[in-house]
Coordinates of C-alpha atoms in Angstrom, one line a residue:
M21 CA 138.1 113.6 126.1
S22 CA 136.3 110.2 125.3
T23 CA 138.4 107.2 123.8
I24 CA 135.4 106.0 121.9
R25 CA 134.5 106.5 118.1
N26 CA 130.7 104.8 117.1
V27 CA 130.5 104.7 113.1
A28 CA 128.2 102.4 111.1
I29 CA 129.2 101.4 107.6
I30 CA 126.3 101.8 105.4
A31 CA 126.1 101.1 101.3
H32 CA 124.2 99.8 98.5
V33 CA 123.7 96.0 98.5
D34 CA 127.0 94.1 97.2
H35 CA 129.3 97.2 97.6
G36 CA 131.5 95.3 100.0
K37 CA 130.5 96.5 103.2
T38 CA 130.7 93.1 105.1
T39 CA 134.2 92.6 103.6
L40 CA 135.6 95.7 104.4
V41 CA 134.8 95.0 107.6
D42 CA 136.7 91.8 107.8
G43 CA 139.5 93.7 106.5
L44 CA 139.2 96.1 109.6
L45 CA 139.1 93.5 112.2
K46 CA 142.6 91.7 110.7
Q47 CA 144.0 95.4 110.4
A48 CA 143.6 96.0 113.9
G49 CA 144.7 92.3 115.0
T50 CA 141.3 91.1 116.3
F51 CA 142.2 87.7 115.3
R52 CA 145.1 86.0 116.8
T53 CA 147.7 84.4 114.6
G54 CA 146.6 81.2 112.7
E55 CA 143.1 81.6 113.4
V56 CA 140.8 80.4 110.9
V57 CA 138.3 83.1 110.0
A58 CA 135.4 82.5 107.3
E59 CA 134.9 85.2 104.5
R60 CA 132.2 87.8 105.4
A61 CA 132.8 86.7 109.0
M62 CA 130.1 89.3 110.1
D63 CA 127.4 87.4 108.2
S64 CA 126.7 85.1 110.7
N65 CA 123.3 84.0 110.1
D66 CA 122.9 80.6 107.6
L67 CA 120.7 82.9 105.4
E68 CA 123.0 85.6 105.1
R69 CA 126.2 83.1 104.2
E70 CA 124.0 81.6 101.5
R71 CA 122.3 84.9 99.6
G72 CA 125.7 86.9 100.1
I73 CA 123.5 89.5 101.7
T74 CA 123.7 91.4 105.3
I75 CA 120.1 90.8 106.7
L76 CA 120.4 91.7 110.3
S77 CA 122.8 94.8 111.7
K78 CA 125.6 93.6 113.8
C79 CA 128.0 95.1 116.3
T80 CA 131.7 94.9 116.7
S81 CA 134.8 97.3 117.9
V82 CA 138.5 97.5 117.0
S83 CA 141.1 99.0 119.2
W84 CA 143.5 101.3 117.4
K85 CA 146.1 103.6 118.9
G86 CA 144.5 103.3 122.4
V87 CA 141.1 104.2 121.1
R88 CA 138.1 101.7 120.6
I89 CA 136.3 102.2 117.6
N90 CA 132.6 100.5 118.0
I91 CA 131.5 99.6 114.4
V92 CA 128.1 98.7 113.2
D93 CA 127.4 96.5 110.1
T94 CA 124.2 97.4 108.4
P95 CA 122.4 95.9 105.8
G96 CA 122.2 97.6 102.0
H97 CA 118.7 95.9 100.9
A98 CA 115.9 98.4 101.2
D99 CA 113.8 95.7 102.1
F100 CA 115.9 95.6 105.6
G101 CA 115.7 99.6 106.2
G102 CA 113.9 99.1 109.3
E103 CA 117.3 97.6 110.7
V104 CA 119.3 100.7 109.5
E105 CA 117.2 103.2 110.8
R106 CA 117.4 101.6 114.2
V107 CA 121.3 101.6 114.2
L108 CA 122.1 104.9 113.0
G109 CA 120.7 106.4 116.1
M110 CA 123.7 104.7 118.2
V111 CA 126.7 106.1 116.0
D112 CA 127.8 109.8 115.5
S113 CA 129.4 109.2 111.7
V114 CA 128.8 107.0 108.7
L115 CA 131.3 105.2 106.7
L116 CA 129.5 105.7 103.4
V117 CA 131.0 102.8 100.7
V118 CA 130.2 103.1 97.2
D119 CA 131.4 100.7 94.3
A120 CA 134.3 102.4 92.1
Y121 CA 132.7 100.8 89.1
E122 CA 128.6 101.0 89.7
G123 CA 128.7 104.4 91.3
P124 CA 125.5 105.5 93.7
M125 CA 122.8 103.0 93.3
P126 CA 119.4 103.3 94.4
Q127 CA 120.3 102.0 98.3
T128 CA 123.0 104.2 98.4
R129 CA 120.5 107.0 98.1
F130 CA 118.3 105.6 100.5
V131 CA 120.7 104.9 103.5
T132 CA 122.6 108.0 103.0
Q133 CA 119.0 109.7 103.2
K134 CA 118.3 108.4 106.3
A135 CA 121.7 109.2 107.7
F136 CA 121.5 113.0 106.6
E137 CA 118.0 113.2 108.5
M138 CA 119.7 112.2 111.7
G139 CA 122.4 114.8 111.2
L140 CA 125.5 112.3 110.6
S141 CA 128.5 113.4 108.2
P142 CA 129.9 110.7 106.2
V143 CA 133.2 109.5 105.6
V144 CA 133.1 108.3 101.7
V145 CA 134.8 105.2 101.0
V146 CA 135.4 104.5 97.4
N147 CA 135.7 100.8 97.4
K148 CA 136.8 97.9 94.9
I149 CA 139.2 100.5 93.5
D150 CA 141.3 97.1 92.1
R151 CA 138.6 96.4 89.9
P152 CA 139.4 96.8 85.9
G153 CA 137.5 99.8 84.1
V154 CA 136.8 101.9 87.2
D155 CA 136.5 105.6 87.3
P156 CA 136.7 106.9 90.9
H157 CA 136.7 110.7 89.7
A158 CA 133.5 110.2 88.1
V159 CA 132.1 108.0 91.1
M160 CA 133.1 111.1 93.3
D161 CA 131.3 113.6 91.1
S162 CA 128.2 111.3 91.2
V163 CA 128.5 111.1 95.0
F164 CA 128.5 114.6 95.4
E165 CA 125.6 115.2 93.1
L166 CA 123.7 112.7 95.1
F167 CA 124.7 114.4 98.5
L168 CA 123.1 118.0 96.8
S169 CA 120.0 116.4 95.9
L170 CA 119.5 115.1 99.3
G171 CA 119.7 118.5 100.7
A172 CA 123.4 118.1 102.4
S173 CA 124.5 120.8 104.9
E174 CA 127.7 122.4 104.2
K175 CA 129.9 120.5 106.9
Q176 CA 128.0 117.2 105.0
L177 CA 129.2 118.5 101.8
D178 CA 132.8 118.5 103.1
F179 CA 133.3 115.2 103.6
P180 CA 136.6 113.1 103.8
V181 CA 137.2 110.6 100.9
I182 CA 139.5 107.4 101.1
Y183 CA 140.0 105.2 98.3
A184 CA 140.1 101.5 99.3
S185 CA 139.7 97.5 98.3
G186 CA 138.1 95.7 101.1
R187 CA 139.0 92.2 99.3
Q188 CA 142.9 93.3 98.6
G189 CA 143.0 94.9 102.3
F190 CA 144.3 98.4 101.6
A191 CA 143.4 102.0 101.9
I192 CA 144.9 105.0 100.3
R193 CA 144.3 108.9 100.6
E194 CA 145.2 109.6 97.2
L195 CA 145.1 107.6 94.2
G196 CA 148.8 107.6 93.8
D197 CA 149.8 106.4 97.2
E198 CA 151.6 103.4 98.0
R199 CA 148.7 100.4 98.7
V200 CA 150.0 98.8 101.7
D201 CA 147.4 98.4 104.2
L202 CA 143.8 99.7 105.5
A203 CA 145.7 101.7 108.5
P204 CA 144.8 105.1 106.7
M205 CA 141.4 104.1 107.1
L206 CA 141.5 103.5 110.7
D207 CA 143.6 106.7 111.2
L208 CA 140.9 108.7 109.2
I209 CA 138.3 107.5 111.4
L210 CA 140.2 108.8 114.7
E211 CA 140.8 112.2 112.7
K212 CA 137.4 113.2 111.2
V213 CA 134.7 111.2 113.7
A214 CA 133.9 113.0 116.9
P215 CA 134.5 111.2 120.3
A216 CA 131.2 110.0 121.6
E217 CA 129.4 112.3 123.4
G218 CA 127.5 111.9 127.0
D219 CA 127.5 113.1 130.6
P220 CA 128.9 110.2 132.3
A221 CA 127.8 111.7 135.6
G222 CA 124.2 111.9 134.4
P223 CA 121.3 109.9 135.0
L224 CA 121.7 106.4 132.9
C225 CA 119.9 106.3 129.2
M226 CA 119.8 104.4 126.5
Q227 CA 117.6 103.2 123.7
V228 CA 117.2 99.4 122.6
A229 CA 118.4 99.6 118.9
T230 CA 118.4 96.2 118.6
L231 CA 117.7 92.8 120.8
D232 CA 118.7 89.4 120.9
Y233 CA 117.7 86.3 122.7
D234 CA 119.8 83.5 124.5
D235 CA 118.2 80.3 126.2
Y236 CA 120.7 80.9 129.2
L237 CA 120.9 85.0 129.4
G238 CA 117.3 85.7 128.0
Y239 CA 116.4 88.8 126.5
M240 CA 119.8 91.3 125.4
A241 CA 119.0 94.9 125.0
I242 CA 121.6 96.3 122.4
G243 CA 122.1 99.9 122.2
R244 CA 124.0 102.9 122.9
V245 CA 124.6 104.7 126.3
R246 CA 123.3 108.1 125.8
G247 CA 124.6 109.0 129.7
G248 CA 125.1 108.1 133.0
K249 CA 126.7 104.6 133.7
T250 CA 125.8 101.3 135.3
K251 CA 127.4 98.0 136.1
V252 CA 126.1 94.5 137.3
G253 CA 123.8 94.2 140.2
E254 CA 122.5 97.7 139.6
R255 CA 118.4 98.2 139.6
V256 CA 117.2 100.0 136.6
L257 CA 114.1 101.1 134.8
L258 CA 112.7 99.9 131.4
A259 CA 110.2 101.9 129.9
H260 CA 108.0 99.7 127.5
R261 CA 106.2 100.8 124.4
D262 CA 102.7 100.4 125.6
G263 CA 103.8 103.1 129.0
A264 CA 104.0 100.4 131.5
K265 CA 107.4 100.5 133.7
E266 CA 109.4 97.3 134.6
E267 CA 112.1 97.3 137.2
F268 CA 115.1 95.1 137.0
R269 CA 118.5 94.2 138.0
V270 CA 121.1 94.2 135.5
Q271 CA 122.4 90.6 135.6
K272 CA 125.3 90.8 132.5
V273 CA 126.9 94.0 130.9
L274 CA 128.2 92.7 127.5
G275 CA 130.6 94.6 125.1
F276 CA 131.7 93.7 121.4
Q277 CA 135.4 92.9 120.3
G278 CA 135.7 91.3 116.9
L279 CA 133.2 88.3 116.4
K280 CA 132.6 87.8 120.2
R281 CA 131.0 89.2 123.5
F282 CA 132.7 89.9 126.4
E283 CA 131.7 91.0 129.9
L284 CA 132.3 94.7 131.0
A285 CA 132.5 95.8 134.6
V286 CA 130.7 99.2 133.7
A287 CA 129.2 100.5 130.6
G288 CA 129.2 104.2 130.3
A289 CA 128.1 107.1 128.2
G290 CA 129.1 106.6 124.6
D291 CA 129.6 102.5 124.7
I292 CA 127.6 100.4 122.5
C293 CA 126.7 97.1 124.6
A294 CA 124.3 95.0 125.7
F295 CA 122.4 94.6 128.8
T296 CA 120.3 91.4 130.3
G297 CA 118.0 90.8 133.3
M298 CA 114.7 92.0 131.9
S299 CA 111.6 89.7 131.4
E300 CA 110.1 91.1 128.3
L301 CA 111.6 93.6 125.7
N302 CA 110.8 95.3 122.5
V303 CA 113.1 97.4 120.0
G304 CA 112.6 101.4 120.6
E305 CA 112.5 101.1 124.5
T306 CA 114.4 103.2 126.9
I307 CA 116.6 101.7 129.5
T308 CA 117.0 104.4 132.2
S309 CA 117.7 105.2 135.7
I310 CA 114.8 104.9 138.5
Q311 CA 115.7 108.0 140.5
S312 CA 115.4 110.4 137.7
P313 CA 114.1 108.5 134.5
T314 CA 114.5 110.0 131.0
I315 CA 112.3 108.1 128.4
L316 CA 113.1 108.6 124.5
P317 CA 110.6 108.9 122.1
L318 CA 110.1 105.7 120.0
L319 CA 111.9 105.3 116.8
K320 CA 110.0 106.3 113.6
I321 CA 110.0 103.6 111.1
D322 CA 108.8 103.8 107.2
A323 CA 105.2 102.1 106.8
P324 CA 105.5 98.9 104.9
T325 CA 104.5 98.6 101.3
I326 CA 103.6 95.0 100.7
T327 CA 101.2 92.7 102.3
M328 CA 100.5 88.8 102.1
N329 CA 98.6 86.2 104.3
F330 CA 99.8 83.5 106.4
R331 CA 97.5 80.9 107.0
V332 CA 97.3 77.3 108.8
N333 CA 98.4 74.5 106.3
D334 CA 94.9 72.9 105.6
G335 CA 96.1 70.5 102.7
P336 CA 96.1 66.9 102.8
F337 CA 99.8 66.5 103.6
A338 CA 99.3 69.0 106.6
G339 CA 101.3 68.0 110.0
R340 CA 103.5 65.2 108.0
E341 CA 106.7 67.5 107.8
G342 CA 106.7 70.4 110.2
K343 CA 106.7 70.5 113.8
Y344 CA 104.8 73.6 114.5
V345 CA 101.4 73.4 112.5
T346 CA 98.6 75.2 114.5
S347 CA 97.6 78.6 114.3
R348 CA 98.4 79.1 117.9
N349 CA 102.1 78.1 116.9
L350 CA 102.0 80.7 114.0
R351 CA 100.4 83.4 116.2
E352 CA 103.0 83.0 119.0
R353 CA 106.0 83.0 116.1
L354 CA 104.7 86.0 114.5
A355 CA 104.1 88.2 117.8
R356 CA 108.1 86.9 118.7
E357 CA 109.2 88.5 115.5
I358 CA 107.5 91.9 115.7
K359 CA 109.5 92.4 119.0
S360 CA 112.7 92.7 117.1
N361 CA 111.6 93.2 113.3
V362 CA 110.4 96.7 113.9
A363 CA 109.5 97.1 110.2
L364 CA 106.9 94.2 110.2
R365 CA 103.2 94.6 110.9
V366 CA 101.0 91.4 111.8
A367 CA 97.2 91.9 111.8
E368 CA 94.4 89.3 112.8
A369 CA 92.1 88.4 109.7
D370 CA 88.5 87.6 110.2
D371 CA 89.5 83.8 110.1
A372 CA 91.4 82.8 113.1
A373 CA 93.7 81.0 111.1
V374 CA 95.1 83.6 108.7
F375 CA 97.2 86.7 109.9
R376 CA 97.7 89.6 107.7
V377 CA 101.7 90.4 107.4
S378 CA 102.8 93.6 105.9
G379 CA 106.8 94.6 105.2
R380 CA 109.0 96.5 103.1
G381 CA 109.1 94.3 99.9
E382 CA 109.0 90.5 98.6
L383 CA 112.6 90.0 100.1
H384 CA 111.8 91.3 103.5
L385 CA 108.8 88.7 103.9
S386 CA 110.7 85.9 101.9
V387 CA 113.6 85.9 104.4
L388 CA 111.1 85.9 107.3
I389 CA 109.1 82.7 105.7
E390 CA 112.6 80.9 105.1
T391 CA 113.6 81.6 108.7
M392 CA 110.1 80.0 109.9
R393 CA 110.4 77.2 107.5
R394 CA 114.0 76.4 108.7
E395 CA 112.8 76.4 112.4
G396 CA 110.0 73.6 111.7
Y397 CA 107.1 75.8 110.9
E398 CA 104.4 74.9 108.3
L399 CA 102.2 77.2 106.6
C400 CA 100.6 78.6 103.3
V401 CA 101.0 82.1 102.3
S402 CA 99.0 84.0 99.8
Q403 CA 100.4 86.3 96.9
P404 CA 102.0 89.5 97.9
R405 CA 99.7 92.6 97.3
V406 CA 100.8 96.2 97.5
I407 CA 99.3 98.6 100.2
L408 CA 97.0 101.3 99.1
Q409 CA 96.7 104.4 100.9
E410 CA 94.2 107.2 100.8
G411 CA 95.6 110.8 99.1
P412 CA 95.0 114.2 100.4
N413 CA 91.7 114.4 98.2
G414 CA 90.0 111.0 99.5
E415 CA 91.5 109.3 96.4
Q416 CA 93.5 105.7 96.6
Q417 CA 97.1 105.8 95.8
E418 CA 99.3 103.2 95.4
P419 CA 103.4 103.0 96.1
Y420 CA 105.8 103.8 93.4
E421 CA 109.3 102.5 93.2
D422 CA 112.6 103.3 91.6
V423 CA 114.0 101.0 89.4
V424 CA 117.8 100.3 88.2
I425 CA 118.4 97.7 85.6
D426 CA 122.0 97.0 84.7
L427 CA 122.4 94.6 81.7
E428 CA 124.0 93.6 78.5
E429 CA 123.0 95.4 75.5
T430 CA 121.7 92.6 73.6
Y431 CA 118.9 92.0 76.0
V432 CA 117.7 95.5 76.2
G433 CA 114.9 95.0 73.9
P434 CA 112.9 92.1 76.1
V435 CA 113.5 94.2 78.9
V436 CA 112.1 97.7 78.0
E437 CA 109.1 95.8 76.3
E438 CA 108.2 94.1 79.7
M439 CA 108.8 97.4 81.6
G440 CA 106.5 99.1 79.6
R441 CA 103.8 96.6 79.7
R442 CA 104.0 96.7 83.5
L443 CA 103.5 100.5 83.4
G444 CA 107.1 101.5 83.7
Q445 CA 108.1 104.8 82.8
M446 CA 111.5 105.0 81.8
R447 CA 113.8 108.1 83.3
E448 CA 117.2 107.4 81.9
M449 CA 119.0 105.3 79.5
R450 CA 122.6 105.1 79.3
P451 CA 125.9 103.2 78.6
S452 CA 127.5 101.4 81.8
G453 CA 130.8 99.9 80.7
T454 CA 131.8 98.1 77.8
G455 CA 128.7 96.2 76.3
R456 CA 126.2 97.1 79.0
T457 CA 123.2 99.5 79.5
R458 CA 121.8 101.1 82.7
L459 CA 117.8 101.8 82.6
E460 CA 116.0 103.8 85.1
Y461 CA 112.5 103.7 85.6
R462 CA 109.4 104.9 87.7
M463 CA 106.8 102.2 88.2
P464 CA 104.1 101.0 90.3
A465 CA 105.3 98.5 93.0
R466 CA 102.6 95.8 91.7
G467 CA 104.2 96.0 88.3
L468 CA 107.3 94.4 90.2
I469 CA 105.7 91.4 91.8
G470 CA 106.4 88.4 89.7
Y471 CA 109.0 89.8 87.7
R472 CA 112.6 89.2 88.9
S473 CA 112.1 85.4 87.9
Q474 CA 111.1 86.5 84.4
F475 CA 113.9 89.6 84.3
M476 CA 116.6 86.6 84.8
T477 CA 115.3 84.3 81.9
D478 CA 115.3 87.5 79.9
T479 CA 118.8 88.7 80.7
R480 CA 120.0 84.7 80.6
G481 CA 121.0 85.7 84.2
T482 CA 123.4 88.4 83.2
G483 CA 121.3 91.3 84.6
V484 CA 120.8 93.0 87.8
L485 CA 117.8 94.8 89.0
Y486 CA 117.5 97.1 92.0
T487 CA 114.3 98.6 93.4
Q488 CA 113.6 101.6 95.9
F489 CA 110.5 102.7 97.2
A490 CA 110.2 106.4 95.8
E491 CA 106.3 107.4 96.7
Y492 CA 102.6 106.9 96.8
G493 CA 101.1 108.2 93.6
P494 CA 97.8 107.9 91.5
L495 CA 96.5 104.6 90.8
A496 CA 98.1 103.6 87.4
G497 CA 95.9 101.5 85.0
S498 CA 95.6 97.4 85.2
I499 CA 98.6 95.1 84.4
K500 CA 97.7 91.9 83.1
S501 CA 98.8 89.1 85.4
R502 CA 100.5 85.7 84.9
S503 CA 99.9 84.9 81.0
N504 CA 99.8 81.0 81.3
G505 CA 97.5 78.8 83.0
V506 CA 98.7 75.8 85.2
L507 CA 98.3 72.1 85.6
I508 CA 96.3 71.0 88.5
A509 CA 96.7 67.3 89.9
S510 CA 93.4 65.7 89.9
E511 CA 93.8 62.6 92.4
E512 CA 96.1 62.3 95.1
G513 CA 99.0 59.7 94.8
L514 CA 102.6 59.2 93.5
S515 CA 103.5 60.5 90.2
N516 CA 105.2 58.4 87.7
A517 CA 107.1 58.4 84.4
Y518 CA 104.2 57.1 82.2
G519 CA 101.7 59.8 83.3
L520 CA 104.2 62.5 83.2
F521 CA 105.3 61.5 79.7
S522 CA 101.9 62.3 78.3
L523 CA 101.5 65.6 80.2
Q524 CA 105.2 67.2 78.9
E525 CA 103.8 68.5 75.5
R526 CA 101.2 70.3 77.7
G527 CA 103.6 72.5 79.4
V528 CA 106.5 72.6 81.5
M529 CA 106.3 70.4 84.9
F530 CA 106.9 71.2 88.7
V531 CA 107.3 67.8 89.6
G532 CA 109.4 64.8 88.8
A533 CA 108.4 61.1 89.0
G534 CA 108.0 59.4 92.3
V535 CA 106.6 62.8 93.8
K536 CA 103.6 62.7 96.2
V537 CA 100.8 65.1 94.8
Y538 CA 97.1 65.8 95.9
P539 CA 94.0 67.1 94.4
G540 CA 94.5 71.0 93.8
M541 CA 98.2 70.8 94.0
I542 CA 99.7 72.7 91.1
V543 CA 102.3 70.4 89.0
G544 CA 103.1 72.3 86.2
I545 CA 102.6 75.6 84.0
H546 CA 100.0 74.9 81.1
S547 CA 101.1 75.9 77.6
R548 CA 97.8 78.1 76.9
D549 CA 96.3 80.8 79.3
N550 CA 93.5 78.3 81.0
D551 CA 93.9 75.8 84.1
L552 CA 93.9 72.2 83.3
V553 CA 93.3 69.4 85.6
V554 CA 95.7 66.7 84.7
N555 CA 96.4 62.9 86.3
T556 CA 100.2 62.6 86.9
N557 CA 99.6 59.4 88.4
K558 CA 98.1 57.5 85.5
A559 CA 99.6 54.1 85.3
K560 CA 100.1 52.0 82.1
K561 CA 97.4 49.3 81.4
L562 CA 99.0 45.7 81.9
T563 CA 97.3 43.8 79.1
N564 CA 98.6 40.9 76.9
I565 CA 98.8 42.9 73.8
R566 CA 102.1 43.4 72.3
T567 CA 102.8 46.4 70.0
T568 CA 106.2 48.2 68.6
A569 CA 105.4 51.0 70.9
A570 CA 104.4 49.1 73.9
D571 CA 107.8 49.3 75.7
E572 CA 109.1 52.6 74.4
K573 CA 111.6 54.2 76.1
L574 CA 110.2 57.4 78.4
V575 CA 112.4 60.2 78.5
L576 CA 111.2 62.8 80.8
S577 CA 112.5 66.5 80.6
P578 CA 113.9 67.8 84.1
P579 CA 111.2 69.4 86.3
R580 CA 111.5 73.2 87.2
Q581 CA 113.0 73.6 90.3
I582 CA 110.6 75.8 92.7
T583 CA 112.8 78.3 95.1
L584 CA 110.4 80.5 97.7
E585 CA 111.2 83.5 95.6
Y586 CA 109.9 82.1 92.2
A587 CA 106.8 80.6 94.1
L588 CA 105.7 84.0 95.6
E589 CA 106.3 85.6 92.5
F590 CA 104.4 82.7 90.1
I591 CA 101.1 82.6 92.2
N592 CA 97.9 84.4 91.2
D593 CA 95.7 85.8 93.8
D594 CA 93.4 82.4 93.8
E595 CA 96.8 80.2 94.7
L596 CA 99.0 79.5 97.8
V597 CA 102.4 78.4 98.3
E598 CA 102.6 75.8 100.9
V599 CA 105.6 76.0 102.5
T600 CA 107.2 73.2 105.0
P601 CA 110.4 72.0 106.4
Q602 CA 111.2 69.6 103.7
S603 CA 108.9 70.9 100.6
I604 CA 107.7 74.0 98.6
R605 CA 104.7 73.2 97.1
L606 CA 101.9 75.2 94.9
R607 CA 98.3 74.9 95.2
K608 CA 95.0 76.3 94.8
A609 CA 93.5 78.0 97.5
I610 CA 90.3 75.7 97.0
L611 CA 91.6 72.3 96.4
D612 CA 87.9 70.9 95.2
H613 CA 88.0 71.0 91.4
N614 CA 84.3 71.1 91.2
L615 CA 83.5 73.6 94.0
R616 CA 86.4 75.6 91.8
K617 CA 84.1 75.5 89.1
R618 CA 80.9 76.5 90.9
L619 CA 82.5 79.4 92.4
E620 CA 83.9 80.7 88.8
K621 CA 80.6 80.3 87.3
K622 CA 78.7 82.3 89.9
D623 CA 81.5 85.1 89.5
A624 CA 81.0 84.9 85.9
A625 CA 77.0 85.4 86.3
F626 CA 77.8 88.2 88.8
L627 CA 80.1 90.2 86.5
D628 CA 77.6 89.8 83.5
D629 CA 74.7 91.0 85.8

């Protein structure tokens, strides 16, 4: 009988997966007494800690009553669904974490559906039961209805339930039980999760579910050993995606314990571990025995729905702030990214300096851009666009999203009006706790582009918006893009208070005094619907004439701060976001004002004809 249990923790974003893993690690005595451990210790990436979300799946393990429990922490956001799809193949069961206040949400459906497709049975964890106003019984009814709607088998419907609080560090089987610690959850995993299967005497077989790279060890292939065993020094076979085969000697076999990796003498069937020694590696490839190879089929990953162009920065400030600025640098970085980020697609455009990058959503692509920016890359990116596909009768179809909005009753009016303008169809509207309302919509994915920042403004930062890809459907009507024009800098130089003061009444500024600008750079939002070329560098004339207004104090409104997400949502199709390690700037794709005007006139004449 195997002494290994393999489970993944899945949930909607922000339902407490990573905090619960912290609690399980502490409960099993993984950390030594007095060891300082960061909150959400599994979110080791800087971006994950800043945004409070899990982006990359990670493995850990705890020892409990002589059994090793391998735990895989997965992302909850649908944009990182490629991570979830890969790692579910490594486990025998899932801990489905559901918030005791919010109940099942769009990504709960998404991750549960993936688990059911792989035949995994869930253990339901109703988390955050220490929150005021929770209704665990109603949540359980919602979970059961969700499972029925997903076509769960009888075995999957007969799921065990445990109530917990990851933050408070307790789990109980029944709501009236004493709240002590998380031991009941670990006991339940031992009882309900089947021991890891696999023939230790058979040929070696492991599919690469995720990979890592180390400057000293090279590529690390992380996955579950399906059968057989191997140790350091053995020669094994790596079957690549393109059909090529590579023999290599296993240099290290690494296991996971707590937050650390440790060297294993032998990796056998059922183990989740990492191998090193290969020269090239892609996700989904198979490591197997040379004598009797078993090659597993490549992983099936959902197609991307959003695409945007990455291009070399050709602005006047190109190369001043970044370390990697050429098309060759971009090409190499994107080629490296698609090896591990399997939900991403990269294609070269007609222009050698442009790359068409497609992903699951705006967040998926913005995380890639932010990562590249922190690594020292300089690039320009275009407005995100949805990917159309051909329907069964040859007609064009576009992606639709399911949207769930939770907001205060006061702000329902403006949100409903805006969702209607963006072609959203309301499915449901119901109360969600005291003074709050939940709205459910089905709408075209392009209707959501550029909406999140406006939504946060409309709800004064108190609303929550979740989206989930639903299906491809017929093309909806046209959606009016951004209603305001922009203010465009006319010349290169430093903006100053005198120049900006006279522009304040024209709209909202993106730059303050003393900022470097260049012709074609977007410096603000125009209060009207047309674009306006302005001079932010205009200096005061130094004459000897004195008036009462000559030395007036200039009071400037603070400029609007531009984040990467806001920039991607704000731009139109003739604009770009310039991203460097130090700055995020908005600009027109064609910087020369006269050339832009000529092209606009030509387009207008073509439309009149």
